[in-house]
XYZ file of C-alpha atoms in Angstrom:
659
model
C -7.071 -169.211 82.012
C -8.491 -171.757 84.480
C -7.557 -169.414 87.354
C -9.404 -166.531 85.655
C -12.410 -168.769 85.083
C -12.510 -169.854 88.749
C -11.911 -166.291 89.925
C -14.862 -164.988 87.876
C -17.034 -167.785 89.216
C -16.110 -166.952 92.818
C -16.537 -163.195 92.308
C -19.928 -163.637 90.657
C -21.141 -165.975 93.378
C -19.770 -163.745 96.164
C -21.383 -160.604 94.781
C -24.667 -162.454 94.317
C -24.648 -163.615 97.968
C -23.712 -160.126 99.189
C -26.574 -158.549 97.239
C -29.016 -161.179 98.516
C -28.013 -160.532 102.147
C -28.245 -156.744 101.701
C -31.638 -156.918 99.957
C -33.075 -159.295 102.566
C -31.777 -157.208 105.517
C -32.935 -153.827 104.223
C -36.279 -155.277 103.082
C -36.853 -156.683 106.577
C -35.912 -153.384 108.271
C -38.016 -151.216 105.948
C -41.031 -153.540 106.174
C -40.773 -153.637 109.991
C -40.539 -149.841 110.172
C -43.446 -149.487 107.747
C -45.684 -151.815 109.806
C -44.670 -150.103 113.069
C -45.336 -146.623 111.636
C -48.690 -147.808 110.317
C -49.611 -149.096 113.798
C -48.650 -145.727 115.316
C -50.868 -143.902 112.806
C -53.770 -146.222 113.719
C -52.993 -145.591 117.416
C -53.212 -141.801 116.931
C -56.504 -142.213 115.092
C -57.891 -144.232 117.989
C -56.826 -141.554 120.527
C -58.574 -138.858 118.428
C -61.699 -141.033 118.278
C -61.784 -141.574 122.079
C -61.369 -137.842 122.756
C -64.305 -137.106 120.441
C -66.449 -139.725 122.156
C -65.534 -138.343 125.612
C -66.580 -134.842 124.612
C -69.749 -136.255 123.018
C -70.683 -138.008 126.295
C -70.388 -134.739 128.225
C -72.433 -132.913 125.582
C -75.132 -135.609 125.759
C -75.243 -135.329 129.559
C -75.454 -131.534 129.338
C -78.234 -131.751 126.715
C -80.213 -134.252 128.843
C -79.927 -132.038 131.918
C -81.023 -128.985 129.918
C -84.130 -130.875 128.764
C -84.948 -131.856 132.320
C -84.508 -128.291 133.603
C -86.814 -126.953 130.911
C -89.566 -129.618 131.057
C -89.150 -131.241 134.451
C -89.461 -134.662 132.806
C -87.048 -137.239 134.278
C -86.712 -139.225 131.007
C -84.393 -136.456 129.760
C -81.922 -137.513 132.494
C -81.195 -140.893 130.861
C -78.022 -139.638 128.971
C -77.004 -137.801 132.123
C -77.347 -140.866 134.399
C -74.835 -142.959 132.354
C -72.426 -140.108 131.696
C -70.323 -140.624 134.806
C -69.480 -144.244 134.023
C -68.891 -143.661 130.292
C -66.655 -140.673 131.010
C -64.657 -142.708 133.501
C -64.245 -145.583 130.986
C -63.118 -143.289 128.163
C -60.678 -141.517 130.463
C -59.141 -144.823 131.562
C -58.824 -145.977 127.913
C -57.158 -142.687 126.965
C -54.648 -143.054 129.810
C -53.747 -146.544 128.568
C -53.460 -145.409 124.927
C -51.168 -142.478 125.827
C -49.069 -144.314 128.410
C -45.937 -143.823 126.234
C -46.498 -140.048 125.866
C -45.925 -137.884 128.977
C -47.323 -134.726 127.359
C -50.568 -136.473 126.431
C -50.762 -138.043 129.896
C -50.727 -134.516 131.337
C -53.447 -133.447 128.883
C -55.616 -136.444 129.821
C -55.146 -135.707 133.531
C -56.249 -132.098 132.932
C -59.274 -133.320 130.971
C -60.126 -135.742 133.778
C -59.982 -132.978 136.411
C -62.132 -130.583 134.379
C -64.524 -133.437 133.491
C -65.101 -134.262 137.162
C -65.705 -130.604 137.928
C -68.211 -130.281 135.073
C -70.057 -133.446 136.047
C -70.216 -132.316 139.696
C -71.756 -129.000 138.620
C -74.313 -130.878 136.524
C -75.107 -133.064 139.528
C -75.528 -130.062 141.866
C -77.911 -128.307 139.456
C -79.900 -131.524 138.950
C -80.243 -132.059 142.722
C -81.468 -128.468 143.175
C -84.080 -129.040 140.468
C -85.218 -132.258 142.140
C -85.574 -130.396 145.481
C -87.297 -127.447 143.778
C -84.548 -125.132 144.930
C -83.699 -121.996 143.022
C -80.952 -122.377 140.378
C -78.942 -119.202 140.248
C -77.225 -117.633 137.232
C -73.867 -118.207 138.896
C -74.560 -121.954 138.859
C -75.189 -121.866 135.115
C -72.129 -119.638 134.514
C -69.920 -122.054 136.464
C -71.218 -124.952 134.321
C -70.559 -123.016 131.109
C -67.028 -122.093 132.252
C -66.280 -125.734 133.098
C -67.630 -126.871 129.707
C -65.504 -124.299 127.866
C -62.421 -125.405 129.803
C -63.207 -129.025 128.908
C -63.487 -128.142 125.200
C -60.163 -126.306 125.334
C -58.437 -129.208 127.080
C -59.835 -131.726 124.535
C -58.853 -129.426 121.657
C -55.300 -129.154 123.048
C -55.043 -132.946 123.352
C -56.358 -133.359 119.778
C -53.882 -130.763 118.481
C -50.957 -132.568 120.173
C -52.171 -135.891 118.767
C -52.517 -134.329 115.277
C -48.847 -133.282 115.440
C -47.883 -136.874 116.292
C -50.189 -138.139 113.523
C -48.476 -135.929 110.923
C -45.012 -137.133 112.051
C -46.071 -140.771 111.900
C -47.806 -140.349 108.528
C -44.646 -138.715 107.156
C -42.600 -141.683 108.368
C -45.010 -144.171 106.728
C -44.783 -142.277 103.421
C -40.972 -142.212 103.652
C -40.685 -145.996 103.975
C -43.409 -146.559 101.351
C -41.440 -144.432 98.851
C -38.054 -145.920 99.775
C -38.915 -149.633 99.605
C -39.822 -149.982 95.853
C -36.806 -147.955 94.701
C -34.446 -149.985 96.815
C -35.916 -153.289 95.550
C -35.644 -152.163 91.915
C -32.056 -150.920 92.448
C -31.028 -154.172 94.099
C -32.587 -156.185 91.259
C -30.737 -154.127 88.638
C -27.442 -154.516 90.525
C -27.924 -158.288 90.781
C -28.726 -158.402 87.068
C -25.542 -156.460 86.207
C -23.398 -158.803 88.346
C -24.845 -161.906 86.640
C -24.333 -160.406 83.153
C -20.743 -159.381 83.963
C -19.856 -162.845 85.310
C -21.509 -164.514 82.337
C -19.592 -162.377 79.810
C -16.270 -163.137 81.488
C -16.965 -166.886 81.453
C -18.080 -166.894 77.800
C -14.985 -164.852 76.843
C -12.688 -167.529 78.358
C -14.609 -170.242 76.498
C -14.244 -168.312 73.205
C -10.453 -168.112 73.690
C -10.308 -171.871 74.268
C -12.369 -172.523 71.130
C -9.928 -170.390 69.098
C -6.947 -172.361 70.456
C -8.719 -175.585 69.679
C -9.298 -174.492 66.047
C -5.572 -173.773 65.640
C -4.650 -177.211 67.003
C -7.156 -178.900 64.684
C -5.545 -177.104 61.738
C -2.143 -178.397 62.891
C -3.632 -181.909 63.092
C -4.828 -181.749 59.499
C -1.377 -180.613 58.346
C 0.226 -183.454 60.325
C -2.107 -186.014 58.745
C -1.229 -184.754 55.248
C 2.487 -184.908 56.047
C 2.055 -188.500 57.305
C 0.420 -189.480 54.039
C 3.232 -187.855 52.013
C 5.838 -189.602 54.194
C 4.171 -192.979 53.643
C 4.150 -192.442 49.866
C 7.846 -191.373 49.892
C 8.804 -194.503 51.884
C 6.979 -196.706 49.412
C 8.784 -195.032 46.454
C 12.122 -195.451 48.252
C 11.444 -199.159 48.824
C 10.642 -199.672 45.130
C 13.829 -197.844 44.057
C 15.918 -199.944 46.445
C 14.467 -203.108 44.948
C 15.278 -201.909 41.404
C 18.832 -200.983 42.466
C 19.372 -204.398 44.076
C 18.180 -206.126 40.902
C 20.591 -204.036 38.789
C 23.487 -204.935 41.093
C 22.661 -208.622 40.832
C 22.650 -208.374 37.031
C 26.086 -206.652 37.075
C 27.525 -209.296 39.380
C 26.188 -212.037 37.136
C 27.628 -210.351 34.017
C 31.054 -209.969 35.671
C 31.066 -213.585 36.754
C 30.180 -214.703 33.244
C 32.886 -212.450 31.796
C 35.552 -213.758 34.154
C 34.523 -217.303 33.408
C 34.795 -216.716 29.655
C 38.197 -215.020 30.069
C 39.496 -217.988 32.040
C 38.159 -220.386 29.471
C 39.771 -218.429 26.646
C 43.050 -218.173 28.497
C 43.138 -221.887 28.945
C 42.347 -222.372 25.318
C 45.182 -219.977 24.314
C 47.563 -221.905 26.461
C 46.445 -225.148 24.828
C 46.336 -223.837 21.289
C 48.344 -221.011 19.787
C 46.304 -221.245 16.606
C 43.282 -219.966 18.312
C 45.045 -216.802 19.583
C 43.870 -214.679 16.717
C 40.295 -215.737 17.169
C 40.636 -215.194 20.888
C 41.963 -211.685 20.312
C 39.007 -210.929 18.159
C 36.688 -212.276 20.818
C 38.549 -210.240 23.455
C 38.045 -207.096 21.370
C 34.360 -207.869 21.170
C 34.280 -208.471 24.904
C 36.069 -205.165 25.493
C 33.386 -203.441 23.490
C 30.776 -205.200 25.600
C 32.623 -204.093 28.758
C 32.672 -200.488 27.497
C 28.957 -200.641 26.894
C 28.493 -202.196 30.317
C 30.576 -199.422 31.889
C 28.402 -196.831 30.191
C 25.331 -198.599 31.589
C 26.981 -198.597 35.027
C 27.706 -194.857 34.745
C 24.083 -194.249 33.787
C 22.965 -196.435 36.714
C 25.223 -194.508 39.079
C 23.676 -191.214 37.877
C 20.207 -192.594 38.381
C 21.269 -193.972 41.756
C 22.576 -190.528 42.796
C 19.269 -188.957 41.808
C 17.438 -191.589 43.822
C 19.751 -190.941 46.793
C 19.019 -187.194 46.549
C 15.296 -187.878 46.447
C 15.622 -190.251 49.388
C 17.556 -187.581 51.339
C 14.798 -185.056 50.710
C 12.208 -187.630 51.718
C 14.139 -188.364 54.923
C 14.408 -184.614 55.645
C 10.649 -184.214 55.127
C 10.075 -187.311 57.238
C 12.248 -185.855 60.008
C 10.153 -182.682 60.014
C 7.005 -184.752 60.257
C 8.476 -186.797 63.089
C 9.446 -183.575 64.924
C 5.902 -182.234 64.536
C 4.402 -185.496 65.736
C 6.754 -185.715 68.723
C 6.224 -182.070 69.743
C 2.415 -182.255 69.569
C 0.547 -182.154 72.894
C -2.146 -184.383 71.368
C -1.777 -188.142 71.301
C -0.900 -189.316 67.749
C -1.210 -193.094 67.526
C -0.733 -195.507 64.634
C -2.376 -198.936 64.520
C -3.050 -201.668 61.992
C -6.448 -202.915 60.890
C -6.404 -205.519 63.668
C -6.235 -202.796 66.333
C -2.558 -203.363 67.233
C -0.603 -200.207 68.174
C 2.272 -199.540 65.713
C 3.400 -196.008 66.694
C 3.174 -193.836 69.813
C 4.265 -190.198 70.260
C 5.244 -188.161 73.329
C 1.794 -186.556 73.543
C 0.220 -190.025 73.836
C 2.696 -190.863 76.593
C 1.759 -187.681 78.509
C -1.998 -188.266 78.160
C -2.225 -192.033 78.755
C 0.917 -192.627 80.887
C 2.323 -195.530 78.781
C 5.879 -195.355 77.414
C 6.337 -196.299 73.743
C 7.963 -199.654 74.482
C 5.115 -200.504 76.870
C 2.273 -200.098 74.399
C 3.603 -200.658 70.852
C 2.606 -204.155 69.700
C -0.318 -204.347 72.146
C -4.047 -204.063 71.331
C -5.595 -200.589 71.339
C -8.256 -202.095 73.649
C -5.710 -201.535 76.440
C -6.796 -197.863 76.417
C -10.548 -198.513 76.164
C -12.714 -199.090 79.274
C -14.594 -202.367 79.426
C -18.000 -200.751 78.903
C -16.794 -198.945 75.723
C -14.908 -201.744 73.938
C -17.868 -202.239 71.611
C -16.865 -198.943 69.925
C -13.598 -200.270 68.421
C -15.081 -202.818 65.940
C -17.475 -200.121 64.659
C -14.613 -197.628 64.224
C -12.387 -200.179 62.394
C -15.281 -201.161 60.123
C -15.805 -197.539 59.051
C -12.058 -197.022 58.497
C -11.740 -200.183 56.332
C -14.298 -198.536 54.032
C -12.001 -195.520 53.723
C -14.191 -193.293 55.936
C -12.624 -190.572 58.142
C -14.000 -189.936 61.641
C -13.843 -186.360 62.972
C -14.237 -185.188 66.597
C -15.610 -188.427 68.022
C -16.057 -187.725 71.748
C -15.750 -190.701 74.085
C -14.015 -191.911 77.268
C -10.616 -193.641 77.490
C -8.548 -195.122 80.329
C -4.995 -194.150 81.385
C -2.285 -196.431 82.732
C -3.277 -195.701 86.361
C -6.946 -196.556 85.644
C -8.173 -192.960 85.469
C -11.031 -192.275 83.020
C -10.628 -189.182 80.810
C -12.803 -187.472 78.165
C -11.162 -187.453 74.714
C -11.997 -186.171 71.225
C -10.790 -188.543 68.472
C -9.933 -187.734 64.854
C -9.236 -191.004 62.998
C -7.956 -191.288 59.399
C -7.242 -194.355 57.240
C -3.672 -194.864 55.870
C -3.654 -196.002 52.219
C -0.981 -197.446 49.900
C -0.372 -196.502 46.238
C -3.257 -198.657 45.067
C -5.637 -196.911 47.517
C -5.932 -199.894 49.835
C -6.306 -199.156 53.564
C -3.226 -200.566 55.321
C -3.426 -198.885 58.705
C -4.983 -196.193 60.880
C -3.736 -192.803 62.152
C -5.511 -191.618 65.307
C -5.245 -188.188 66.985
C -6.643 -188.079 70.550
C -7.154 -184.833 72.458
C -7.790 -184.719 76.204
C -10.999 -182.651 76.654
C -11.566 -183.527 80.320
C -10.834 -179.955 81.402
C -13.183 -178.564 78.756
C -15.970 -180.880 79.936
C -15.327 -179.835 83.553
C -15.434 -176.145 82.574
C -18.763 -176.659 80.829
C -20.071 -178.438 83.930
C -18.789 -175.612 86.160
C -20.528 -173.073 83.943
C -23.819 -174.982 84.103
C -23.431 -175.441 87.871
C -22.804 -171.695 88.295
C -25.835 -170.711 86.232
C -28.027 -173.189 88.096
C -26.644 -172.166 91.496
C -26.947 -168.436 90.811
C -30.488 -168.889 89.485
C -31.521 -170.875 92.584
C -29.904 -168.353 94.937
C -31.560 -165.384 93.216
C -34.941 -167.086 92.960
C -35.421 -167.486 96.752
C -35.108 -163.785 97.702
C -37.104 -162.768 94.626
C -39.987 -164.894 95.907
C -39.793 -163.036 99.230
C -39.612 -159.688 97.438
C -42.674 -160.563 95.364
C -44.563 -161.411 98.549
C -43.508 -158.129 100.180
C -44.520 -156.145 97.097
C -47.915 -157.865 97.033
C -48.458 -157.033 100.723
C -47.573 -153.387 100.065
C -49.818 -153.305 96.983
C -52.715 -154.615 99.063
C -52.082 -151.970 101.739
C -51.683 -149.115 99.256
C -54.628 -150.072 97.011
C -57.031 -147.958 99.104
C -54.552 -145.217 99.886
C -55.106 -141.776 98.345
C -51.366 -141.672 97.570
C -51.355 -142.993 93.958
C -47.601 -142.550 93.518
C -46.768 -145.315 96.007
C -49.252 -147.711 94.386
C -47.875 -146.955 90.891
C -44.288 -147.435 92.071
C -45.215 -150.793 93.614
C -46.843 -151.914 90.340
C -43.656 -151.028 88.439
C -41.546 -152.850 91.034
C -43.798 -155.914 90.696
C -43.442 -155.790 86.893
C -39.635 -155.608 87.088
C -39.626 -158.427 89.642
C -41.692 -160.608 87.273
C -39.240 -159.901 84.446
C -36.276 -160.920 86.601
C -38.130 -164.056 87.751
C -38.751 -165.027 84.109
C -35.077 -164.389 83.267
C -33.868 -166.517 86.199
C -36.292 -169.325 85.254
C -34.857 -169.204 81.710
C -31.269 -169.593 82.934
C -32.367 -172.341 85.328
C -34.089 -174.255 82.520
C -30.977 -173.926 80.302
C -28.887 -175.402 83.123
C -31.377 -178.234 83.624
C -31.540 -178.912 79.889
C -27.759 -179.170 79.449
C -27.415 -181.403 82.519
C -30.258 -183.647 81.344
C -32.528 -182.745 84.289
C -35.319 -181.000 82.343
C -38.114 -183.526 82.906
C -40.955 -183.866 80.402
C -44.181 -184.898 82.172
C -46.609 -185.853 79.411
C -50.352 -186.178 79.804
C -53.414 -185.449 77.655
C -54.873 -181.911 77.492
C -56.689 -179.511 75.128
C -54.193 -177.390 73.148
C -56.881 -174.819 72.197
C -57.678 -174.210 75.871
C -53.963 -173.801 76.723
C -53.516 -171.185 73.952
C -56.567 -169.243 75.218
C -55.191 -169.245 78.772
C -51.793 -167.980 77.587
C -53.415 -165.170 75.576
C -55.607 -164.155 78.538
C -52.503 -163.976 80.757
C -50.796 -161.717 78.197
C -53.823 -159.421 78.017
C -53.505 -158.713 81.745
C -50.113 -157.007 81.217
C -50.146 -155.966 77.530
C -52.511 -153.245 76.328
C -50.576 -152.093 73.244
C -51.506 -155.066 71.022
C -54.651 -156.964 70.098
C -54.433 -160.779 70.305
C -56.508 -162.568 67.660
C -57.329 -166.274 68.136
C -60.393 -168.281 67.137
C -61.057 -170.980 69.728
C -62.245 -173.899 67.604
C -62.938 -177.551 68.372
C -60.776 -179.129 71.096
C -57.400 -180.502 69.944
C -56.277 -183.244 72.338
C -52.521 -183.892 72.512
C -50.257 -185.837 74.858
C -47.456 -183.527 76.027
C -46.070 -181.580 79.001
C -48.702 -178.874 79.468
C -46.458 -176.485 81.453
C -43.545 -176.761 78.996
C -45.755 -176.224 75.919
C -47.393 -173.287 77.740
C -43.983 -171.703 78.281
C -43.241 -172.063 74.516
C -46.515 -170.321 73.597
C -45.962 -167.549 76.184
C -42.427 -166.967 74.904
C -43.588 -166.645 71.275
C -46.392 -164.250 72.305
C -43.991 -162.155 74.390
C -41.476 -161.957 71.501
C -44.241 -160.946 69.089
C -45.063 -157.992 71.359
C -41.442 -156.999 72.078
C -40.253 -157.095 68.466
C -43.277 -155.342 66.945
C -43.418 -152.048 68.905
C -45.314 -150.336 66.079
C -47.593 -153.271 65.338
C -51.159 -153.507 66.549
C -52.138 -157.164 66.373
C -50.740 -160.653 67.059
C -52.519 -163.518 65.258
C -52.437 -167.092 66.632
C -53.710 -169.979 64.502
C -53.843 -173.781 64.740
C -54.330 -176.352 61.985
C -54.126 -180.130 61.712
C -51.938 -181.618 58.954
C -51.948 -185.433 58.763
C -50.823 -186.674 62.200
C -49.514 -183.301 63.440
C -50.969 -180.083 64.809
C -49.361 -176.859 63.534
C -49.352 -173.711 65.688
C -48.363 -170.277 64.299
C -47.802 -166.883 65.974
C -47.748 -163.978 63.507
C -46.692 -160.388 64.303
C -46.380 -157.100 62.412
C -42.848 -156.421 63.612
C -39.471 -155.497 62.185
C -38.776 -158.910 60.600
C -35.607 -161.042 60.574
C -32.735 -161.126 58.052
C -32.096 -164.467 56.238
C -28.595 -164.803 57.764
C -30.073 -164.499 61.283
C -32.845 -167.074 60.825
C -30.422 -170.025 60.767
C -28.929 -169.089 64.166
C -32.109 -167.802 65.817
C -32.716 -170.975 67.866
C -29.107 -171.306 69.078
C -28.271 -170.770 72.749
C -27.657 -167.109 73.747
C -27.985 -165.878 70.129
C -29.569 -162.459 69.653
C -30.112 -160.494 66.433
C -27.761 -157.504 66.425
C -29.342 -154.424 64.858
C -30.247 -150.824 65.654
C -33.832 -151.894 66.348
C -33.032 -154.702 68.811
C -30.165 -153.293 70.878
C -32.593 -151.534 73.246
C -34.803 -154.627 73.698
C -33.961 -156.670 76.815
C -33.160 -160.382 76.619
C -30.355 -162.977 76.662
C -31.277 -165.285 73.779
C -32.434 -168.227 75.921
C -36.195 -168.148 75.240
C -36.165 -169.450 71.659
C -33.348 -171.894 72.487
C -35.422 -173.415 75.318
C -38.544 -173.422 73.157
C -36.718 -175.276 70.367
C -35.317 -177.883 72.771
C -38.746 -178.437 74.389
C -40.373 -178.938 70.952
C -37.557 -181.322 69.892
C -38.074 -183.402 73.049
C -41.731 -183.702 72.025
C -40.653 -185.003 68.558
C -41.860 -181.772 66.960
C -40.363 -179.080 64.714
C -39.971 -175.304 65.088
C -39.063 -172.686 62.443
C -39.711 -169.088 61.381
C -40.935 -167.394 58.198
C -39.988 -163.724 58.090
C -39.592 -160.769 55.756
C -37.561 -157.726 56.770
C -39.840 -154.776 57.591
C -43.052 -156.839 57.172
C -43.180 -159.172 60.157
C -42.486 -162.737 61.271
C -44.468 -165.948 61.708
C -43.127 -168.547 64.153
C -44.329 -172.139 63.637
C -44.065 -175.281 65.716
C -45.591 -178.736 65.351
C -46.574 -181.445 67.826
C -47.604 -185.043 67.139
C -51.231 -185.955 67.730
C-alpha cells in the first residue's frame, strides 16, 4: 500500500512537471511567433505607406509644374523644387524596408528608374518654360507616359506587398486562435492529473481507515476477554481457598477420631467392663464416619465441578493469551503505581524491549522526558474508573527512537468494582502520520508548482487581451476572455488546496489589524458584480463596524459564501447580505434563493473535501475545500459558522466575529 501511495505521488508530480514544461514551451513559441507576425504586418503597412507618399510627392511636383506652365508664376514650383530630395529619401527608405525581399527590391529599383526619368522630363519642361522655349506635345506625351509607368510600377509593388500582408495577417490570426485553446486544454489536463492523483491517495487512506476500524474492534474484544479472565481467576482463587479450608477440617476430624480410638483402645485394654460402652461409642463413631464420608463424597463432587469450571476458565484464558500474543499492537499491563506487570509480543516489536527487560520497571521508561507529565494525569483519570480512547502522543523505543502512538487505556477492576490495575493498548501510527504529511506536502508542492506557470499564463492572456481589444476580430477577444476566466478559476482552486495544506501544517498565519467590516463586504460584492450578471446583490452599507481580524482571510470567507450563493442558486435572482450586532459579536449572513440543503448534509458541510451528492450538484465544479477553509478561518478568529436551509427554498450562511 505504501508503494502504491509513493507511486501515485511520483506519477502525479511527474505529470504535473511535464505539463508545466509543455505549457511554458508552447506558450513561449506561440507568443514569439505572434509578436513576430505582428511586426511583419506592421512592416508591410509601413511599406504601403511609403509607396503612397512617394507617388504623392511626384503628383505634387507634377501639379506644381502644371501651375507654373499655366500661370508663369514661380511660387507654383515650390512642391517641384523639393520633389527630388523627398523622392530620393522615400526610395532609400523603401530599399531598406524591403531588403529581405528580392522581388520587392526589383520593384523598388524599377520605380526608382521610372521616377528619375519622370523627374528629368519635368526638369526639361521647366527649363524650356524658363527660357521661353516652345514646349512640344511630344514633351507632354513623354511626361504622361513616364507618369503612367510610375503608377503601374507603384501599383505592382503595392499588390505584391498586399499579398505578403494577407499571408502575415493569416499567420497572426492562426496563432491568436491557437493560443487560448492550447492554454485551456493544458489547464484542463493539469486539473485532471491533480484530481486523479488525489483520488488515488484518498482511496489508499480509506483502506487504511477500514483496517484500523477492524483492529479497534479486535482491541475491544480483547479488553472484554481480559476482564472475563480476571473475574474467572478471582473465582478460582476463592474456590481454592474454600477447598483448602475443607481439607483442613477433614484432617482435623481424622486426627480427633484417631486420638479417640487410641484412647478407647487403651481403656478397653485397661478395663474389660467398659467394652460394651466402647462398642456403643464405636458404633456411634462409625455412624459419624459414614456421615463424614458422605460429606467427603459431596465435597469431591463439588470439587470436580470446580475443576471443570477452572479447566474452562483456563481454556478461555489460553484463547485470550493467544489473542494478546498474536496482536500486532502493544498490549501492556501495569499497576496503579505505573509499574509494568505484563508485556506481549506486539509491545516487544514496537518498543524493542523483551518481556524480562521491562516487566517490573516503571512505564516512564517508554515516555520521553518532555512528556512524562502525561502519566500522572492518565493514572488519575484511570483511578476514577475513566477509560481513555485514541490518545495520540509520542513514546520512546529501546534504541531512543521517538514514535507516534495511539493509546487506548482501560482500568482493571475486581469483584467489588475497585480499580486494581491498568490495561493499555498502544498502536504505532508513525507511518500514518508520515502519510498524512506526505499528502499535505504533495498538495502544497503541486499547488506551488502549478501556481507559477498560471501566473505567467495570466500575464500572457492579459497581453493578448490588450492587443486584441481594438481588433475587429471579436472571436479572438472573446476566446481570450474565456481563457482568462478559466485561468482565474484554476488559480482560485490552487489557492484553496494551498491554504488547506498550510492550515493542516500550522502555517496559515492570521495577521490581525483593525478595519471596517462594512467596507470589506462592499468591496467583495463589487468584485463579484464584475464577473456575475445573472444575480442581483443586495446589501445596505450602514454605519462602520470596526473589528480586529485578518482582512484578507475574512475577505476570502465572504467571497466564498457569495460565490457559493451564485453557483448553487442557478434559477435564483438575488443574493442578500446583512450584518447585525448582537452583544459583543457581529453577525454576517448571506442568503440565496437556491436549491437548499438536506438536514443530513448540513452536519458534514464544513468538513474537508465534503460535497453534497445530488442530481442538482453533480454538474457544479468544486472540491469541497471552500467551506472547510472558511470554517477554520472563522474558528481561528474565535467565531462561529453555521447554515440555515430548507430544501427547495434556499440557504442562509451565518458567521460571527468578536468585536
